[in-house]
PDB file of C-alpha atoms in Angstrom:
ATOM      1  CA  MET G  69      25.132-131.305 -35.091  1.00 45.00           C
ATOM      2  CA  ALA G  70      26.866-129.366 -32.563  1.00 52.00           C
ATOM      3  CA  HIS G  71      30.130-127.934 -34.440  1.00 53.00           C
ATOM      4  CA  THR G  72      33.645-127.386 -33.151  1.00 56.00           C
ATOM      5  CA  TRP G  73      35.982-124.794 -33.768  1.00 43.00           C
ATOM      6  CA  ASP G  74      39.767-124.842 -34.828  1.00 46.00           C
ATOM      7  CA  PRO G  75      41.715-122.049 -32.829  1.00 46.00           C
ATOM      8  CA  GLY G  76      44.557-122.357 -35.636  1.00 48.00           C
ATOM      9  CA  HIS G  77      42.317-122.039 -38.428  1.00 44.00           C
ATOM     10  CA  TYR G  78      40.429-118.969 -36.642  1.00 42.00           C
ATOM     11  CA  LEU G  79      43.615-117.136 -36.095  1.00 45.00           C
ATOM     12  CA  THR G  80      44.573-116.931 -39.989  1.00 48.00           C
ATOM     13  CA  TYR G  81      44.222-113.422 -40.407  1.00 53.00           C
ATOM     14  CA  ALA G  82      44.324-112.646 -36.704  1.00 59.00           C
ATOM     15  CA  GLY G  83      45.277-109.087 -37.233  1.00 70.00           C
ATOM     16  CA  GLU G  84      42.082-108.207 -39.410  1.00 78.00           C
ATOM     17  CA  ARG G  85      39.947-110.366 -36.796  1.00 78.00           C
ATOM     18  CA  GLY G  86      41.626-108.465 -33.965  1.00 84.00           C
ATOM     19  CA  ARG G  87      41.142-104.946 -35.067  1.00 89.00           C
ATOM     20  CA  PRO G  88      37.527-104.440 -34.135  1.00 91.00           C
ATOM     21  CA  PHE G  89      38.059-105.936 -30.756  1.00 92.00           C
ATOM     22  CA  VAL G  90      40.711-103.160 -30.098  1.00 91.00           C
ATOM     23  CA  GLU G  91      38.447-100.186 -31.630  1.00 94.00           C
ATOM     24  CA  LEU G  92      35.464-101.543 -29.374  1.00 95.00           C
ATOM     25  CA  LEU G  93      37.914-101.590 -26.283  1.00 95.00           C
ATOM     26  CA  GLN G  94      38.951 -98.160 -26.896  1.00 94.00           C
ATOM     27  CA  ARG G  95      35.524 -96.862 -26.351  1.00 96.00           C
ATOM     28  CA  VAL G  96      35.092 -98.669 -22.846  1.00 97.00           C
ATOM     29  CA  ASP G  97      35.655 -95.674 -20.187  1.00 96.00           C
ATOM     30  CA  ALA G  98      36.289 -97.827 -17.419  1.00 96.00           C
ATOM     31  CA  ASP G  99      39.168 -96.584 -15.215  1.00 93.00           C
ATOM     32  CA  ALA G 100      40.164 -99.447 -12.701  1.00 95.00           C
ATOM     33  CA  PRO G 101      37.772-102.213 -12.914  1.00 97.00           C
ATOM     34  CA  ALA G 102      38.146-104.697 -10.231  1.00 97.00           C
ATOM     35  CA  THR G 103      36.459-107.627 -12.739  1.00 98.00           C
ATOM     36  CA  VAL G 104      36.424-108.212 -16.386  1.00 98.00           C
ATOM     37  CA  VAL G 105      34.782-110.788 -18.342  1.00 97.00           C
ATOM     38  CA  ASP G 106      35.503-111.646 -22.133  1.00 96.00           C
ATOM     39  CA  LEU G 107      32.352-113.750 -23.093  1.00 96.00           C
ATOM     40  CA  GLY G 108      33.340-115.715 -26.063  1.00 94.00           C
ATOM     41  CA  CYS G 109      36.981-115.391 -25.649  1.00 93.00           C
ATOM     42  CA  GLY G 110      37.943-117.721 -28.457  1.00 89.00           C
ATOM     43  CA  PRO G 111      41.619-118.640 -28.458  1.00 89.00           C
ATOM     44  CA  GLY G 112      42.661-115.914 -25.780  1.00 90.00           C
ATOM     45  CA  ASN G 113      44.858-113.820 -27.726  1.00 89.00           C
ATOM     46  CA  LEU G 114      42.517-110.700 -27.359  1.00 91.00           C
ATOM     47  CA  THR G 115      41.692-111.429 -23.717  1.00 95.00           C
ATOM     48  CA  ALA G 116      45.375-110.526 -23.007  1.00 93.00           C
ATOM     49  CA  LEU G 117      44.709-107.021 -24.238  1.00 92.00           C
ATOM     50  CA  LEU G 118      42.157-106.685 -21.458  1.00 95.00           C
ATOM     51  CA  ALA G 119      44.710-107.804 -18.818  1.00 95.00           C
ATOM     52  CA  GLN G 120      47.071-105.193 -20.446  1.00 93.00           C
ATOM     53  CA  ARG G 121      44.518-102.397 -20.348  1.00 96.00           C
ATOM     54  CA  TRP G 122      43.451-103.112 -16.516  1.00 97.00           C
ATOM     55  CA  PRO G 123      46.501-104.725 -15.043  1.00 95.00           C
ATOM     56  CA  GLY G 124      44.728-104.518 -11.712  1.00 96.00           C
ATOM     57  CA  ALA G 125      41.390-106.610 -12.789  1.00 97.00           C
ATOM     58  CA  ARG G 126      40.651-109.879 -12.534  1.00 97.00           C
ATOM     59  CA  VAL G 127      40.398-111.068 -16.292  1.00 97.00           C
ATOM     60  CA  THR G 128      38.476-113.987 -17.060  1.00 97.00           C
ATOM     61  CA  GLY G 129      37.650-115.573 -20.558  1.00 97.00           C
ATOM     62  CA  LEU G 130      34.524-117.473 -21.154  1.00 97.00           C
ATOM     63  CA  ASP G 131      33.847-119.821 -24.097  1.00 95.00           C
ATOM     64  CA  SER G 132      31.756-122.623 -24.959  1.00 91.00           C
ATOM     65  CA  SER G 133      34.294-124.291 -27.014  1.00 89.00           C
ATOM     66  CA  PRO G 134      36.629-126.423 -25.303  1.00 92.00           C
ATOM     67  CA  GLU G 135      39.101-126.538 -27.993  1.00 90.00           C
ATOM     68  CA  MET G 136      39.133-122.675 -27.730  1.00 88.00           C
ATOM     69  CA  VAL G 137      39.870-122.868 -24.126  1.00 95.00           C
ATOM     70  CA  GLU G 138      42.594-125.118 -24.574  1.00 94.00           C
ATOM     71  CA  ALA G 139      44.188-123.061 -26.578  1.00 91.00           C
ATOM     72  CA  ALA G 140      43.602-119.813 -24.850  1.00 93.00           C
ATOM     73  CA  ARG G 141      44.878-121.467 -21.730  1.00 96.00           C
ATOM     74  CA  ALA G 142      48.217-122.735 -23.391  1.00 94.00           C
ATOM     75  CA  ALA G 143      48.667-119.039 -25.037  1.00 90.00           C
ATOM     76  CA  GLU G 144      47.939-116.985 -21.982  1.00 92.00           C
ATOM     77  CA  PRO G 145      48.719-119.150 -18.725  1.00 93.00           C
ATOM     78  CA  GLY G 146      48.633-116.006 -16.612  1.00 91.00           C
ATOM     79  CA  LEU G 147      44.934-115.425 -17.514  1.00 95.00           C
ATOM     80  CA  ALA G 148      42.078-117.539 -16.260  1.00 97.00           C
ATOM     81  CA  PHE G 149      39.891-119.286 -18.606  1.00 97.00           C
ATOM     82  CA  ALA G 150      36.727-121.736 -18.393  1.00 96.00           C
ATOM     83  CA  VAL G 151      34.561-123.568 -20.520  1.00 96.00           C
ATOM     84  CA  ALA G 152      30.812-121.954 -20.265  1.00 95.00           C
ATOM     85  CA  ASP G 153      27.739-121.385 -22.389  1.00 93.00           C
ATOM     86  CA  LEU G 154      26.912-117.609 -22.802  1.00 92.00           C
ATOM     87  CA  ARG G 155      23.276-118.267 -21.994  1.00 92.00           C
ATOM     88  CA  ASP G 156      24.134-120.509 -18.763  1.00 93.00           C
ATOM     89  CA  TRP G 157      26.326-118.080 -17.630  1.00 94.00           C
ATOM     90  CA  VAL G 158      23.953-115.104 -18.089  1.00 93.00           C
ATOM     91  CA  ALA G 159      21.114-117.355 -16.297  1.00 91.00           C
ATOM     92  CA  GLY G 160      23.744-117.979 -13.353  1.00 90.00           C
ATOM     93  CA  ASP G 161      23.967-116.233  -9.918  1.00 88.00           C
ATOM     94  CA  ALA G 162      27.926-115.033  -9.919  1.00 86.00           C
ATOM     95  CA  PRO G 163      28.419-111.294  -8.634  1.00 93.00           C
ATOM     96  CA  PRO G 164      27.984-108.604 -11.498  1.00 96.00           C
ATOM     97  CA  VAL G 165      31.109-107.345 -13.070  1.00 97.00           C
ATOM     98  CA  ASP G 166      32.470-104.544 -13.591  1.00 98.00           C
ATOM     99  CA  VAL G 167      33.056-104.844 -17.680  1.00 98.00           C
ATOM    100  CA  LEU G 168      31.454-107.539 -19.701  1.00 98.00           C
ATOM    101  CA  LEU G 169      32.853-107.464 -23.123  1.00 97.00           C
ATOM    102  CA  SER G 170      31.693-109.746 -25.960  1.00 96.00           C
ATOM    103  CA  ASN G 171      33.505-109.877 -29.511  1.00 94.00           C
ATOM    104  CA  ALA G 172      32.138-111.721 -32.288  1.00 92.00           C
ATOM    105  CA  THR G 173      30.218-113.909 -30.199  1.00 93.00           C
ATOM    106  CA  LEU G 174      26.498-112.842 -29.840  1.00 96.00           C
ATOM    107  CA  GLN G 175      25.694-113.447 -33.338  1.00 93.00           C
ATOM    108  CA  TRP G 176      25.789-117.149 -32.896  1.00 89.00           C
ATOM    109  CA  VAL G 177      23.034-116.813 -30.265  1.00 93.00           C
ATOM    110  CA  PRO G 178      19.530-117.145 -31.480  1.00 91.00           C
ATOM    111  CA  GLY G 179      17.410-114.291 -29.978  1.00 93.00           C
ATOM    112  CA  HIS G 180      20.114-112.571 -28.482  1.00 96.00           C
ATOM    113  CA  LEU G 181      18.494-109.007 -28.528  1.00 97.00           C
ATOM    114  CA  ASP G 182      16.195-110.732 -25.875  1.00 96.00           C
ATOM    115  CA  LEU G 183      19.372-111.399 -23.783  1.00 96.00           C
ATOM    116  CA  LEU G 184      20.285-107.711 -23.274  1.00 97.00           C
ATOM    117  CA  PRO G 185      18.521-107.184 -20.263  1.00 97.00           C
ATOM    118  CA  ALA G 186      20.227-110.132 -18.799  1.00 96.00           C
ATOM    119  CA  LEU G 187      23.640-109.346 -19.818  1.00 97.00           C
ATOM    120  CA  ALA G 188      23.147-105.713 -18.650  1.00 97.00           C
ATOM    121  CA  GLY G 189      22.075-107.332 -15.492  1.00 96.00           C
ATOM    122  CA  ARG G 190      25.038-109.156 -15.243  1.00 97.00           C
ATOM    123  CA  VAL G 191      27.133-105.682 -14.935  1.00 97.00           C
ATOM    124  CA  ALA G 192      27.695-103.706 -11.801  1.00 97.00           C
ATOM    125  CA  PRO G 193      25.888-100.370 -11.145  1.00 97.00           C
ATOM    126  CA  GLY G 194      28.037 -97.690 -13.486  1.00 97.00           C
ATOM    127  CA  GLY G 195      29.741-100.574 -15.077  1.00 98.00           C
ATOM    128  CA  TRP G 196      30.410-101.290 -18.794  1.00 98.00           C
ATOM    129  CA  LEU G 197      28.667-103.805 -21.449  1.00 98.00           C
ATOM    130  CA  ALA G 198      30.463-103.697 -24.823  1.00 98.00           C
ATOM    131  CA  PHE G 199      30.349-106.210 -27.678  1.00 98.00           C
ATOM    132  CA  GLN G 200      30.885-106.236 -31.277  1.00 96.00           C
ATOM    133  CA  VAL G 201      29.067-108.446 -34.036  1.00 97.00           C
ATOM    134  CA  PRO G 202      29.449-108.922 -37.751  1.00 94.00           C
ATOM    135  CA  GLY G 203      27.045-107.139 -39.675  1.00 95.00           C
ATOM    136  CA  ASN G 204      27.872-108.516 -43.240  1.00 91.00           C
ATOM    137  CA  VAL G 205      25.060-111.177 -43.899  1.00 89.00           C
ATOM    138  CA  ASP G 206      23.843-109.556 -46.852  1.00 92.00           C
ATOM    139  CA  GLU G 207      27.575-109.791 -48.393  1.00 94.00           C
ATOM    140  CA  PRO G 208      28.390-112.566 -51.050  1.00 96.00           C
ATOM    141  CA  SER G 209      30.510-114.229 -48.357  1.00 93.00           C
ATOM    142  CA  HIS G 210      27.221-115.221 -46.822  1.00 92.00           C
ATOM    143  CA  THR G 211      24.781-115.283 -49.509  1.00 95.00           C
ATOM    144  CA  ILE G 212      26.514-117.539 -51.640  1.00 96.00           C
ATOM    145  CA  ARG G 213      26.874-119.930 -48.770  1.00 93.00           C
ATOM    146  CA  THR G 214      23.203-119.942 -48.279  1.00 94.00           C
ATOM    147  CA  GLY G 215      22.080-120.314 -51.642  1.00 95.00           C
ATOM    148  CA  LEU G 216      24.512-123.449 -52.149  1.00 95.00           C
ATOM    149  CA  ALA G 217      23.632-124.706 -48.856  1.00 94.00           C
ATOM    150  CA  ALA G 218      20.010-124.628 -50.135  1.00 95.00           C
ATOM    151  CA  GLU G 219      20.455-126.800 -52.953  1.00 95.00           C
ATOM    152  CA  GLU G 220      18.741-130.327 -53.138  1.00 94.00           C
ATOM    153  CA  ARG G 221      22.072-132.315 -53.029  1.00 94.00           C
ATOM    154  CA  PHE G 222      22.976-130.554 -49.628  1.00 95.00           C
ATOM    155  CA  ALA G 223      20.001-129.217 -48.283  1.00 94.00           C
ATOM    156  CA  ALA G 224      18.884-132.585 -46.397  1.00 94.00           C
ATOM    157  CA  HIS G 225      22.394-132.171 -44.485  1.00 94.00           C
ATOM    158  CA  THR G 226      22.546-128.348 -44.007  1.00 92.00           C
ATOM    159  CA  ALA G 227      18.986-127.530 -43.059  1.00 91.00           C
ATOM    160  CA  GLY G 228      18.854-126.213 -39.535  1.00 86.00           C
ATOM    161  CA  VAL G 229      22.692-125.569 -38.962  1.00 88.00           C
ATOM    162  CA  ALA G 230      23.805-122.594 -37.124  1.00 83.00           C
ATOM    163  CA  VAL G 231      24.269-119.476 -39.165  1.00 86.00           C
ATOM    164  CA  PRO G 232      25.142-116.072 -37.576  1.00 86.00           C
ATOM    165  CA  SER G 233      22.910-113.112 -37.424  1.00 91.00           C
ATOM    166  CA  SER G 234      22.634-109.869 -36.064  1.00 95.00           C
ATOM    167  CA  HIS G 235      20.991-106.412 -35.917  1.00 97.00           C
ATOM    168  CA  ASP G 236      21.618-102.854 -36.902  1.00 97.00           C
ATOM    169  CA  PRO G 237      23.210-100.327 -34.322  1.00 98.00           C
ATOM    170  CA  ALA G 238      20.015 -98.600 -33.880  1.00 98.00           C
ATOM    171  CA  THR G 239      18.058-101.584 -32.774  1.00 98.00           C
ATOM    172  CA  TYR G 240      20.884-102.383 -30.180  1.00 98.00           C
ATOM    173  CA  LEU G 241      20.795 -98.881 -28.879  1.00 98.00           C
ATOM    174  CA  GLU G 242      17.068 -98.631 -28.354  1.00 98.00           C
ATOM    175  CA  ALA G 243      17.058-101.835 -26.573  1.00 98.00           C
ATOM    176  CA  LEU G 244      19.801-100.848 -24.141  1.00 98.00           C
ATOM    177  CA  ALA G 245      18.713 -97.099 -23.835  1.00 98.00           C
ATOM    178  CA  GLY G 246      15.319 -98.681 -22.794  1.00 97.00           C
ATOM    179  CA  LEU G 247      17.149-100.232 -19.810  1.00 97.00           C
ATOM    180  CA  GLY G 248      18.469 -96.519 -18.950  1.00 97.00           C
ATOM    181  CA  CYS G 249      21.911 -97.424 -20.189  1.00 98.00           C
ATOM    182  CA  THR G 250      23.867 -94.595 -21.877  1.00 98.00           C
ATOM    183  CA  VAL G 251      24.676 -96.283 -25.184  1.00 98.00           C
ATOM    184  CA  ASP G 252      27.289 -95.341 -27.923  1.00 98.00           C
ATOM    185  CA  ALA G 253      26.391 -97.536 -31.055  1.00 98.00           C
ATOM    186  CA  TRP G 254      28.041 -97.317 -34.581  1.00 98.00           C
ATOM    187  CA  GLU G 255      29.205 -99.343 -37.644  1.00 97.00           C
ATOM    188  CA  THR G 256      32.330 -99.535 -39.553  1.00 97.00           C
ATOM    189  CA  THR G 257      32.841-101.249 -42.777  1.00 97.00           C
ATOM    190  CA  TYR G 258      36.431-102.443 -43.022  1.00 94.00           C
ATOM    191  CA  LEU G 259      38.013-103.278 -46.557  1.00 95.00           C
ATOM    192  CA  HIS G 260      40.551-105.999 -45.468  1.00 93.00           C
ATOM    193  CA  VAL G 261      43.094-106.797 -48.192  1.00 95.00           C
ATOM    194  CA  LEU G 262      43.698-110.317 -47.949  1.00 94.00           C
ATOM    195  CA  THR G 263      46.661-112.461 -49.647  1.00 92.00           C
ATOM    196  CA  GLY G 264      47.165-116.132 -50.078  1.00 91.00           C
ATOM    197  CA  GLU G 265      45.194-118.850 -51.831  1.00 91.00           C
ATOM    198  CA  ASP G 266      41.378-118.427 -51.707  1.00 94.00           C
ATOM    199  CA  PRO G 267      41.590-116.133 -48.698  1.00 94.00           C
ATOM    200  CA  VAL G 268      37.885-115.321 -48.301  1.00 94.00           C
ATOM    201  CA  PHE G 269      37.492-118.931 -48.712  1.00 93.00           C
ATOM    202  CA  THR G 270      39.986-119.547 -45.787  1.00 91.00           C
ATOM    203  CA  TRP G 271      38.184-116.287 -43.721  1.00 89.00           C
ATOM    204  CA  VAL G 272      34.572-117.711 -43.936  1.00 89.00           C
ATOM    205  CA  THR G 273      35.432-121.470 -43.203  1.00 86.00           C
ATOM    206  CA  GLY G 274      37.157-120.660 -39.895  1.00 78.00           C
ATOM    207  CA  THR G 275      33.882-118.766 -38.603  1.00 77.00           C
ATOM    208  CA  GLY G 276      30.443-118.355 -40.341  1.00 72.00           C
ATOM    209  CA  ALA G 277      30.542-121.220 -42.772  1.00 81.00           C
ATOM    210  CA  ARG G 278      32.229-123.830 -40.530  1.00 81.00           C
ATOM    211  CA  PRO G 279      29.146-125.258 -39.150  1.00 83.00           C
ATOM    212  CA  THR G 280      27.383-125.868 -42.594  1.00 90.00           C
ATOM    213  CA  LEU G 281      30.641-127.632 -43.940  1.00 90.00           C
ATOM    214  CA  GLN G 282      30.896-129.941 -40.525  1.00 87.00           C
ATOM    215  CA  ALA G 283      27.200-130.748 -41.311  1.00 91.00           C
ATOM    216  CA  LEU G 284      27.871-132.504 -44.445  1.00 94.00           C
ATOM    217  CA  PRO G 285      29.336-135.867 -44.960  1.00 94.00           C
ATOM    218  CA  ASP G 286      32.362-137.081 -46.421  1.00 94.00           C
ATOM    219  CA  GLY G 287      32.337-136.686 -50.206  1.00 93.00           C
ATOM    220  CA  LEU G 288      29.757-134.065 -50.301  1.00 94.00           C
ATOM    221  CA  ARG G 289      31.575-131.859 -48.086  1.00 93.00           C
ATOM    222  CA  GLU G 290      34.473-131.781 -50.470  1.00 95.00           C
ATOM    223  CA  GLU G 291      32.176-131.073 -53.455  1.00 96.00           C
ATOM    224  CA  PHE G 292      30.505-128.329 -51.458  1.00 95.00           C
ATOM    225  CA  ALA G 293      33.716-126.740 -50.442  1.00 94.00           C
ATOM    226  CA  ALA G 294      35.035-126.842 -54.144  1.00 96.00           C
ATOM    227  CA  GLU G 295      31.864-125.281 -55.494  1.00 97.00           C
ATOM    228  CA  PHE G 296      32.174-122.654 -52.503  1.00 95.00           C
ATOM    229  CA  ARG G 297      35.663-121.888 -53.234  1.00 96.00           C
ATOM    230  CA  ARG G 298      34.763-121.229 -56.940  1.00 97.00           C
ATOM    231  CA  ARG G 299      31.953-119.032 -56.316  1.00 97.00           C
ATOM    232  CA  LEU G 300      33.593-116.808 -53.762  1.00 97.00           C
ATOM    233  CA  ALA G 301      36.665-116.424 -56.141  1.00 97.00           C
ATOM    234  CA  ALA G 302      34.425-115.083 -58.588  1.00 97.00           C
ATOM    235  CA  ALA G 303      32.809-112.836 -56.268  1.00 97.00           C
ATOM    236  CA  TYR G 304      35.989-111.391 -54.796  1.00 97.00           C
ATOM    237  CA  PRO G 305      38.397-111.232 -57.576  1.00 97.00           C
ATOM    238  CA  THR G 306      42.115-111.294 -57.014  1.00 96.00           C
ATOM    239  CA  ARG G 307      43.616-107.766 -57.687  1.00 96.00           C
ATOM    240  CA  PRO G 308      47.271-106.624 -58.060  1.00 95.00           C
ATOM    241  CA  TYR G 309      47.291-106.143 -54.337  1.00 96.00           C
ATOM    242  CA  GLY G 310      45.336-108.734 -52.909  1.00 96.00           C
ATOM    243  CA  VAL G 311      41.490-109.585 -52.385  1.00 97.00           C
ATOM    244  CA  VAL G 312      39.418-106.970 -50.942  1.00 97.00           C
ATOM    245  CA  LEU G 313      36.657-108.452 -48.310  1.00 95.00           C
ATOM    246  CA  PRO G 314      34.400-105.677 -47.301  1.00 96.00           C
ATOM    247  CA  PHE G 315      33.332-106.381 -43.787  1.00 94.00           C
ATOM    248  CA  ARG G 316      30.643-104.421 -41.801  1.00 96.00           C
ATOM    249  CA  ARG G 317      30.725-104.823 -38.222  1.00 96.00           C
ATOM    250  CA  ILE G 318      28.380-103.506 -35.487  1.00 97.00           C
ATOM    251  CA  PHE G 319      29.740-101.885 -32.014  1.00 98.00           C
ATOM    252  CA  VAL G 320      27.833-101.050 -29.014  1.00 98.00           C
ATOM    253  CA  VAL G 321      29.295 -99.756 -25.742  1.00 98.00           C
ATOM    254  CA  ALA G 322      26.896 -99.110 -23.117  1.00 98.00           C
ATOM    255  CA  GLN G 323      27.140 -97.705 -19.356  1.00 98.00           C
ATOM    256  CA  VAL G 324      24.818 -99.421 -17.068  1.00 97.00           C
ATOM    257  CA  PRO G 325      23.200 -97.226 -14.440  1.00 92.00           C
ATOM    258  CA  GLY G 326      22.199 -98.154 -10.943  1.00 79.00           C
ATOM    259  CA  GLY G 327      18.618 -98.038 -11.790  1.00 43.00           C
ATOM    260  CA  VAL G 328      19.042-100.861 -14.264  1.00 41.00           C
ATOM    261  CA  ASP G 329      16.641-103.673 -12.914  1.00 41.00           C
ATOM    262  CA  ARG G 330      18.984-106.590 -11.812  1.00 35.00           C
TER     263      ARG G 330
END
């Protein structure tokens, strides 16, 4: 079952979600790129930062979700957005771009490590490939979902649903350095202090847990959500100042040399 995205839900805690994008962008040392592509642009609020950083560039946001692209076009009418699957775009024959940035998207592409040569190949010589992926799959926010989805009452519906996955920074560094790129790779664990009712549940059901919930039929979905909510609340207790969500992120910025096999 293909899942859909809810831009409004996704934008809950937009500040916390956007911070890694800003920190990734700061490490891209491109002076005056002519073409910039945001691969997996979501609702477009962060794509606008690319246009601010490089006002002379032609900035394009691409996303496989029609809902996200519709929201992006409404929010940022001065920018270009299109519906496109990442894998189809990589396999296409459009001219190379000067900056290719992908924020919190590659984790949804199975086998995305094998796509890195093709992604680098879509960047012009001397250009930049930058991406950020979550690295928190071992945290309760993910392991609770995995365990609950595997229970007998849910397993028949949740087997095979999309779940995010990623690699350590060293793995990405080795893969891109092997292509001749100059690579800067690092990780950061944010301690997001969230407020509101069941904030971790709100966070994960806007992203990583969304496909699981959509795969469940009415009745079971509500049963799953209630138990998921209860277990998350126990794992992430409310403190006087809010709920702390540790969130590990993996960052990679690579400059592509002229010698990369295109």
